[in-house]
Amino acid sequence: MEIATCSRMVLCALRQQVLRCSSHCRTWARLLQRQRSSCVYSSIHGFNQDEIREKLQAFHGGSIDLLKQDSGIAVLTINNPSRMNAFSGSMMIDLEERVSQLENWPEGKGLIVQGAAETFCSGSDLNAVRAISNQQDGMKMCMFMQNALTRLLRLPLISVALVEGRALGGGAELTTACDFRLMEAGSVIQFVHKHMGLVPGWGGAARLVHLVGSQNALKLLGGAVKVDPELGVNIGLVDGVLEGHQKTEGAAPLLQQAENWLSRYTKGPAPVIQAVKKVVLSGRELPLSEALRTEKDIFGMVWGAPANLEALASKSKHK
Ligand SMILES: CCC(=O)SCCNC(=O)CCNC(=O)[C@H](O)C(C)(C)COP(=O)(O)OP(=O)(O)OC[C@H]1O[C@@H](n2cnc3c(N)ncnc32)[C@H](O)[C@@H]1OP(=O)(O)O
């Protein structure tokens, strides 16, 4: 083949590659924009993020810790052991910041949300709740947490709440902002809101109805039912039960068990795992026509991409 013809072909292939890349970039940008604008509340709802952050900052204590691992699985730890991992105001801000970090993690595939010191989370810090018991501040805190937890659930990562000990009130709501829930034998999830003269406000009721149906949700909220692992599995709230590592001799540490459980869904390249989460998320949340269009966009990003080309070249069989 003539050198000129050969160079023309290379140039043509390069141009196609550039066009393809810029089209992918535009699709990514559009999807990311969709994800960002997917906060439930913004200024048009009278929500002022800076104002509520300033208020929440006054109630400090504890932290939300993020560990991003080379495996592509991150661990988010609710860390306030002296208050059974209750959420102080500053922890709510921390949570929002950690979610932002996870939204910008190209290598990410999975997320485990756990509590420190062998319990999950006892909900809002009751000291903060008492201090902001006026209706306006309560609503602002509720909007802030709904935004943060909605973004948590919409991360392009497959997420698991690892429930050890107790998940109460807002802690129970937090478990519903993950794709899956694993419970240690002997642990409890309880929407205790009714006993506090409340209903869920962090989006937990809406998500619970999606997970277990309105009949079961009504029972759990109306009766402030203690959900043990057996009941959780029976009603579809819980996806797996882990051996209590302290009570069962030879059992692996809980976090290790959770990572093993999750790894069957996170095996493979990050762009493919993220695409899997995105198509499921759009199917879960969008009206059918919009979900189908989003699925097409996401499909366009994996079609002909390295993982797809590699699989085609290896002539893999699915026996
Ligand atoms: C969004 C709406 C919400 O989340 S409303 C909040 C719902 N949560 C609650 O009402 C939990 C109330 N706490 C409890 O029922 C018990 O403390 C539980 C979690 C069952 C633990 O009991 P127990 O093992 O006996 O420990 P304990 O009561 O001595 O607690 C240890 C220390 O932790 C504290 N703690 C616990 N939960 C919270 C909380 N949500 N806010 C603030 N502090 C909390 C306790 O007060 C106790 O502190 P201290 O040792 O007395 O200083």
Short mmCIF file of C-alpha atoms in Angstrom, two decimals, residues 27-283:
data_model
loop_
_atom_site.label_atom_id
_atom_site.label_comp_id
_atom_site.label_asym_id
_atom_site.label_seq_id
_atom_site.Cartn_x
_atom_site.Cartn_y
_atom_site.Cartn_z
CA THR A 27 -22.52 12.14 26.92
CA TRP A 28 -20.57 11.87 30.18
CA ALA A 29 -20.97 15.60 30.78
CA ARG A 30 -24.71 15.37 30.15
CA LEU A 31 -25.07 12.38 32.49
CA LEU A 32 -22.96 14.03 35.16
CA GLN A 33 -25.02 17.17 34.82
CA ARG A 34 -28.16 15.05 35.20
CA GLN A 35 -26.64 13.47 38.29
CA ARG A 36 -25.69 16.84 39.83
CA SER A 37 -28.97 18.50 39.02
CA SER A 38 -30.56 15.46 40.59
CA CYS A 39 -30.43 17.06 44.02
CA VAL A 40 -34.00 17.15 45.21
CA TYR A 41 -33.84 20.73 46.55
CA SER A 42 -32.17 23.85 45.16
CA SER A 43 -32.70 27.60 45.44
CA ILE A 44 -35.98 27.34 43.52
CA HIS A 45 -37.34 25.40 46.50
CA GLY A 46 -36.12 28.10 48.89
CA PHE A 47 -33.16 25.91 49.87
CA ASN A 48 -29.98 27.77 50.75
CA GLN A 49 -27.17 25.25 51.12
CA ASP A 50 -24.69 27.71 52.69
CA GLU A 51 -27.16 28.93 55.28
CA ILE A 52 -28.01 25.43 56.51
CA ARG A 53 -24.35 24.36 56.44
CA GLU A 54 -23.53 27.22 58.78
CA LYS A 55 -26.30 26.15 61.18
CA LEU A 56 -25.30 22.49 61.11
CA GLN A 57 -21.64 23.32 61.68
CA ALA A 58 -22.53 24.59 65.17
CA PHE A 59 -23.40 21.02 66.26
CA HIS A 60 -20.09 19.28 66.04
CA GLY A 61 -18.72 15.93 67.10
CA GLY A 62 -17.87 12.73 65.28
CA SER A 63 -16.90 12.39 61.63
CA ILE A 64 -17.71 10.55 58.44
CA ASP A 65 -14.55 8.81 57.27
CA LEU A 66 -13.87 7.70 53.72
CA LEU A 67 -11.35 5.09 52.68
CA LYS A 68 -10.94 4.57 48.94
CA GLN A 69 -9.25 1.24 48.26
CA ASP A 70 -7.27 0.02 45.23
CA SER A 71 -9.90 -2.69 44.75
CA GLY A 72 -12.34 0.06 43.69
CA ILE A 73 -14.43 -0.57 46.84
CA ALA A 74 -14.61 2.37 49.25
CA VAL A 75 -15.61 2.20 52.91
CA LEU A 76 -17.62 5.02 54.45
CA THR A 77 -17.65 4.92 58.26
CA ILE A 78 -20.19 6.71 60.47
CA ASN A 79 -17.93 7.56 63.35
CA ASN A 80 -19.35 8.94 66.59
CA PRO A 81 -19.10 6.01 69.03
CA SER A 82 -19.80 7.95 72.24
CA ARG A 83 -23.29 8.66 70.83
CA MET A 84 -23.84 5.29 69.16
CA ASN A 85 -22.82 6.92 65.84
CA ALA A 86 -25.64 9.48 65.94
CA PHE A 87 -25.36 12.19 63.24
CA SER A 88 -24.16 15.52 64.59
CA GLY A 89 -24.59 18.60 62.34
CA SER A 90 -20.93 18.57 61.28
CA MET A 91 -21.26 14.89 60.33
CA MET A 92 -24.13 15.79 57.99
CA ILE A 93 -21.80 18.25 56.26
CA ASP A 94 -19.03 15.62 56.22
CA LEU A 95 -21.41 13.17 54.60
CA GLU A 96 -22.22 15.60 51.81
CA GLU A 97 -18.51 16.23 51.20
CA ARG A 98 -17.68 12.52 51.11
CA VAL A 99 -20.48 11.94 48.61
CA SER A 100 -18.95 14.69 46.41
CA GLN A 101 -15.59 12.90 46.59
CA LEU A 102 -17.22 9.62 45.57
CA GLU A 103 -19.03 11.29 42.67
CA ASN A 104 -15.60 12.17 41.32
CA TRP A 105 -13.89 8.78 41.61
CA PRO A 106 -13.38 7.32 38.12
CA GLU A 107 -11.86 4.08 39.48
CA GLY A 108 -14.73 3.46 41.92
CA LYS A 109 -16.95 0.40 41.65
CA GLY A 110 -18.43 -0.29 45.06
CA LEU A 111 -19.15 1.27 48.44
CA ILE A 112 -19.70 -0.17 51.91
CA VAL A 113 -21.38 2.06 54.50
CA GLN A 114 -20.70 0.94 58.06
CA GLY A 115 -20.75 2.27 61.61
CA ALA A 116 -17.74 2.52 63.91
CA ALA A 117 -17.34 0.48 67.09
CA GLU A 118 -19.72 -2.36 66.29
CA THR A 119 -22.97 -0.49 65.84
CA PHE A 120 -24.45 1.14 62.74
CA CYS A 121 -26.09 4.48 63.56
CA SER A 122 -28.65 5.75 66.09
CA GLY A 123 -30.04 8.48 63.79
CA SER A 124 -29.93 12.22 64.42
CA ASP A 125 -27.96 13.46 67.38
CA LEU A 126 -30.77 14.16 69.82
CA ASN A 127 -28.85 17.13 71.27
CA ALA A 128 -28.90 18.81 67.85
CA VAL A 129 -32.54 17.80 67.34
CA ARG A 130 -33.48 19.51 70.62
CA ALA A 131 -31.54 22.65 69.67
CA ILE A 132 -33.15 23.03 66.24
CA SER A 133 -36.61 21.86 67.15
CA ASN A 134 -38.27 24.84 65.42
CA GLN A 135 -40.12 23.83 62.28
CA GLN A 136 -38.13 25.94 59.80
CA ASP A 137 -34.72 24.62 60.87
CA GLY A 138 -36.03 21.05 61.00
CA MET A 139 -37.23 21.36 57.40
CA LYS A 140 -33.89 22.79 56.27
CA MET A 141 -31.98 19.93 57.91
CA CYS A 142 -34.40 17.51 56.28
CA MET A 143 -33.79 19.04 52.81
CA PHE A 144 -30.02 18.93 53.35
CA MET A 145 -30.08 15.24 54.31
CA GLN A 146 -32.51 14.32 51.52
CA ASN A 147 -30.13 15.90 49.01
CA ALA A 148 -27.08 14.14 50.48
CA LEU A 149 -28.75 10.71 50.73
CA THR A 150 -30.33 10.97 47.29
CA ARG A 151 -26.88 11.70 45.84
CA LEU A 152 -25.48 8.77 47.86
CA LEU A 153 -28.04 6.38 46.36
CA ARG A 154 -27.41 7.81 42.87
CA LEU A 155 -23.62 7.31 42.99
CA PRO A 156 -22.36 5.27 40.04
CA LEU A 157 -21.15 2.69 42.56
CA ILE A 158 -22.85 -0.45 43.85
CA SER A 159 -23.45 0.31 47.51
CA VAL A 160 -24.10 -1.84 50.56
CA ALA A 161 -25.14 -0.84 54.09
CA LEU A 162 -23.37 -3.15 56.53
CA VAL A 163 -25.64 -3.24 59.58
CA GLU A 164 -23.99 -4.30 62.80
CA GLY A 165 -25.71 -3.61 66.12
CA ARG A 166 -28.48 -1.05 65.69
CA ALA A 167 -29.71 1.14 62.82
CA LEU A 168 -32.30 3.44 64.43
CA GLY A 169 -34.33 6.39 63.13
CA GLY A 170 -32.16 8.27 60.64
CA GLY A 171 -29.76 5.30 60.79
CA ALA A 172 -32.54 3.05 59.43
CA GLU A 173 -33.19 5.68 56.74
CA LEU A 174 -29.51 5.69 55.82
CA THR A 175 -29.62 1.93 55.12
CA THR A 176 -32.28 2.58 52.46
CA ALA A 177 -29.96 5.00 50.64
CA CYS A 178 -27.75 2.04 49.64
CA ASP A 179 -28.44 -0.47 46.86
CA PHE A 180 -28.17 -3.44 49.24
CA ARG A 181 -28.38 -4.15 52.97
CA LEU A 182 -26.44 -6.83 54.82
CA MET A 183 -27.20 -7.54 58.48
CA GLU A 184 -25.09 -9.22 61.08
CA ALA A 185 -26.93 -11.97 62.98
CA GLY A 186 -28.43 -10.27 66.06
CA SER A 187 -28.55 -6.77 64.56
CA VAL A 188 -31.69 -4.61 64.28
CA ILE A 189 -33.07 -2.02 61.86
CA GLN A 190 -35.85 0.03 63.44
CA PHE A 191 -37.70 3.07 62.15
CA VAL A 192 -38.29 4.46 65.66
CA HIS A 193 -39.65 7.78 64.36
CA LYS A 194 -43.20 7.17 65.59
CA HIS A 195 -41.91 6.81 69.15
CA MET A 196 -40.25 10.22 68.73
CA GLY A 197 -43.49 11.79 67.46
CA LEU A 198 -41.98 11.94 63.97
CA VAL A 199 -42.02 10.34 60.55
CA PRO A 200 -38.91 9.77 58.44
CA GLY A 201 -37.69 12.98 56.80
CA TRP A 202 -34.39 11.95 55.20
CA GLY A 203 -36.23 10.23 52.33
CA GLY A 204 -36.43 6.94 54.24
CA ALA A 205 -40.20 6.47 53.88
CA ALA A 206 -40.24 7.01 50.11
CA ARG A 207 -37.30 4.66 49.60
CA LEU A 208 -38.76 2.06 52.00
CA VAL A 209 -42.00 1.92 50.00
CA HIS A 210 -39.95 1.23 46.84
CA LEU A 211 -38.00 -1.50 48.61
CA VAL A 212 -40.70 -3.42 50.50
CA GLY A 213 -44.02 -2.13 49.12
CA SER A 214 -46.51 0.16 50.83
CA GLN A 215 -48.13 -2.57 53.00
CA ASN A 216 -44.85 -3.61 54.60
CA ALA A 217 -43.66 0.01 54.85
CA LEU A 218 -46.84 0.93 56.69
CA LYS A 219 -46.30 -1.94 59.11
CA LEU A 220 -42.65 -1.05 59.76
CA LEU A 221 -43.33 2.67 60.27
CA GLY A 222 -46.73 2.37 61.94
CA GLY A 223 -45.51 -0.26 64.40
CA ALA A 224 -41.92 0.98 64.76
CA VAL A 225 -41.16 -2.71 64.21
CA LYS A 226 -37.76 -4.10 65.17
CA VAL A 227 -36.53 -5.69 61.94
CA ASP A 228 -34.18 -8.58 62.64
CA PRO A 229 -32.27 -10.26 59.78
CA GLU A 230 -34.91 -12.97 59.28
CA LEU A 231 -37.80 -10.51 58.97
CA GLY A 232 -35.60 -8.22 56.82
CA VAL A 233 -34.90 -11.01 54.34
CA ASN A 234 -38.56 -12.13 54.30
CA ILE A 235 -39.89 -8.70 53.32
CA GLY A 236 -37.07 -7.97 50.85
CA LEU A 237 -35.39 -5.23 52.88
CA VAL A 238 -32.27 -7.27 53.54
CA ASP A 239 -30.11 -8.99 50.94
CA GLY A 240 -27.85 -11.12 53.09
CA VAL A 241 -27.10 -12.17 56.66
CA LEU A 242 -23.52 -12.22 57.91
CA GLU A 243 -22.16 -14.40 60.68
CA GLY A 244 -21.51 -12.48 63.88
CA HIS A 245 -17.73 -12.67 63.97
CA GLN A 246 -17.56 -12.38 67.75
CA LYS A 247 -20.12 -15.09 68.41
CA THR A 248 -19.17 -17.50 65.61
CA GLU A 249 -15.73 -18.94 65.97
CA GLY A 250 -13.67 -18.76 62.79
CA ALA A 251 -15.99 -16.24 61.09
CA ALA A 252 -14.21 -13.56 59.05
CA PRO A 253 -14.42 -9.93 60.24
CA LEU A 254 -17.72 -8.40 59.15
CA LEU A 255 -16.17 -5.87 56.78
CA GLN A 256 -14.28 -8.69 55.07
CA GLN A 257 -17.52 -10.70 54.73
CA ALA A 258 -19.25 -7.65 53.24
CA GLU A 259 -16.39 -7.04 50.78
CA ASN A 260 -16.52 -10.69 49.69
CA TRP A 261 -20.30 -10.46 49.22
CA LEU A 262 -20.02 -7.26 47.19
CA SER A 263 -17.07 -8.39 45.08
CA ARG A 264 -19.26 -10.69 42.95
CA TYR A 265 -20.96 -7.54 41.61
CA THR A 266 -17.87 -5.35 41.33
CA LYS A 267 -15.65 -7.78 39.44
CA GLY A 268 -14.64 -6.20 36.11
CA PRO A 269 -13.61 -2.80 34.76
CA ALA A 270 -14.90 0.30 36.58
CA PRO A 271 -16.59 1.88 33.50
CA VAL A 272 -18.67 -1.29 33.00
CA ILE A 273 -19.67 -1.61 36.68
CA GLN A 274 -20.57 2.10 36.77
CA ALA A 275 -22.62 1.68 33.59
CA VAL A 276 -24.49 -1.27 35.17
CA LYS A 277 -25.41 0.89 38.17
CA LYS A 278 -26.48 3.76 35.90
CA VAL A 279 -28.84 1.70 33.73
CA VAL A 280 -30.46 0.19 36.82
CA LEU A 281 -30.72 3.60 38.46
CA SER A 282 -32.38 5.15 35.43
CA GLY A 283 -34.79 2.20 35.20
#
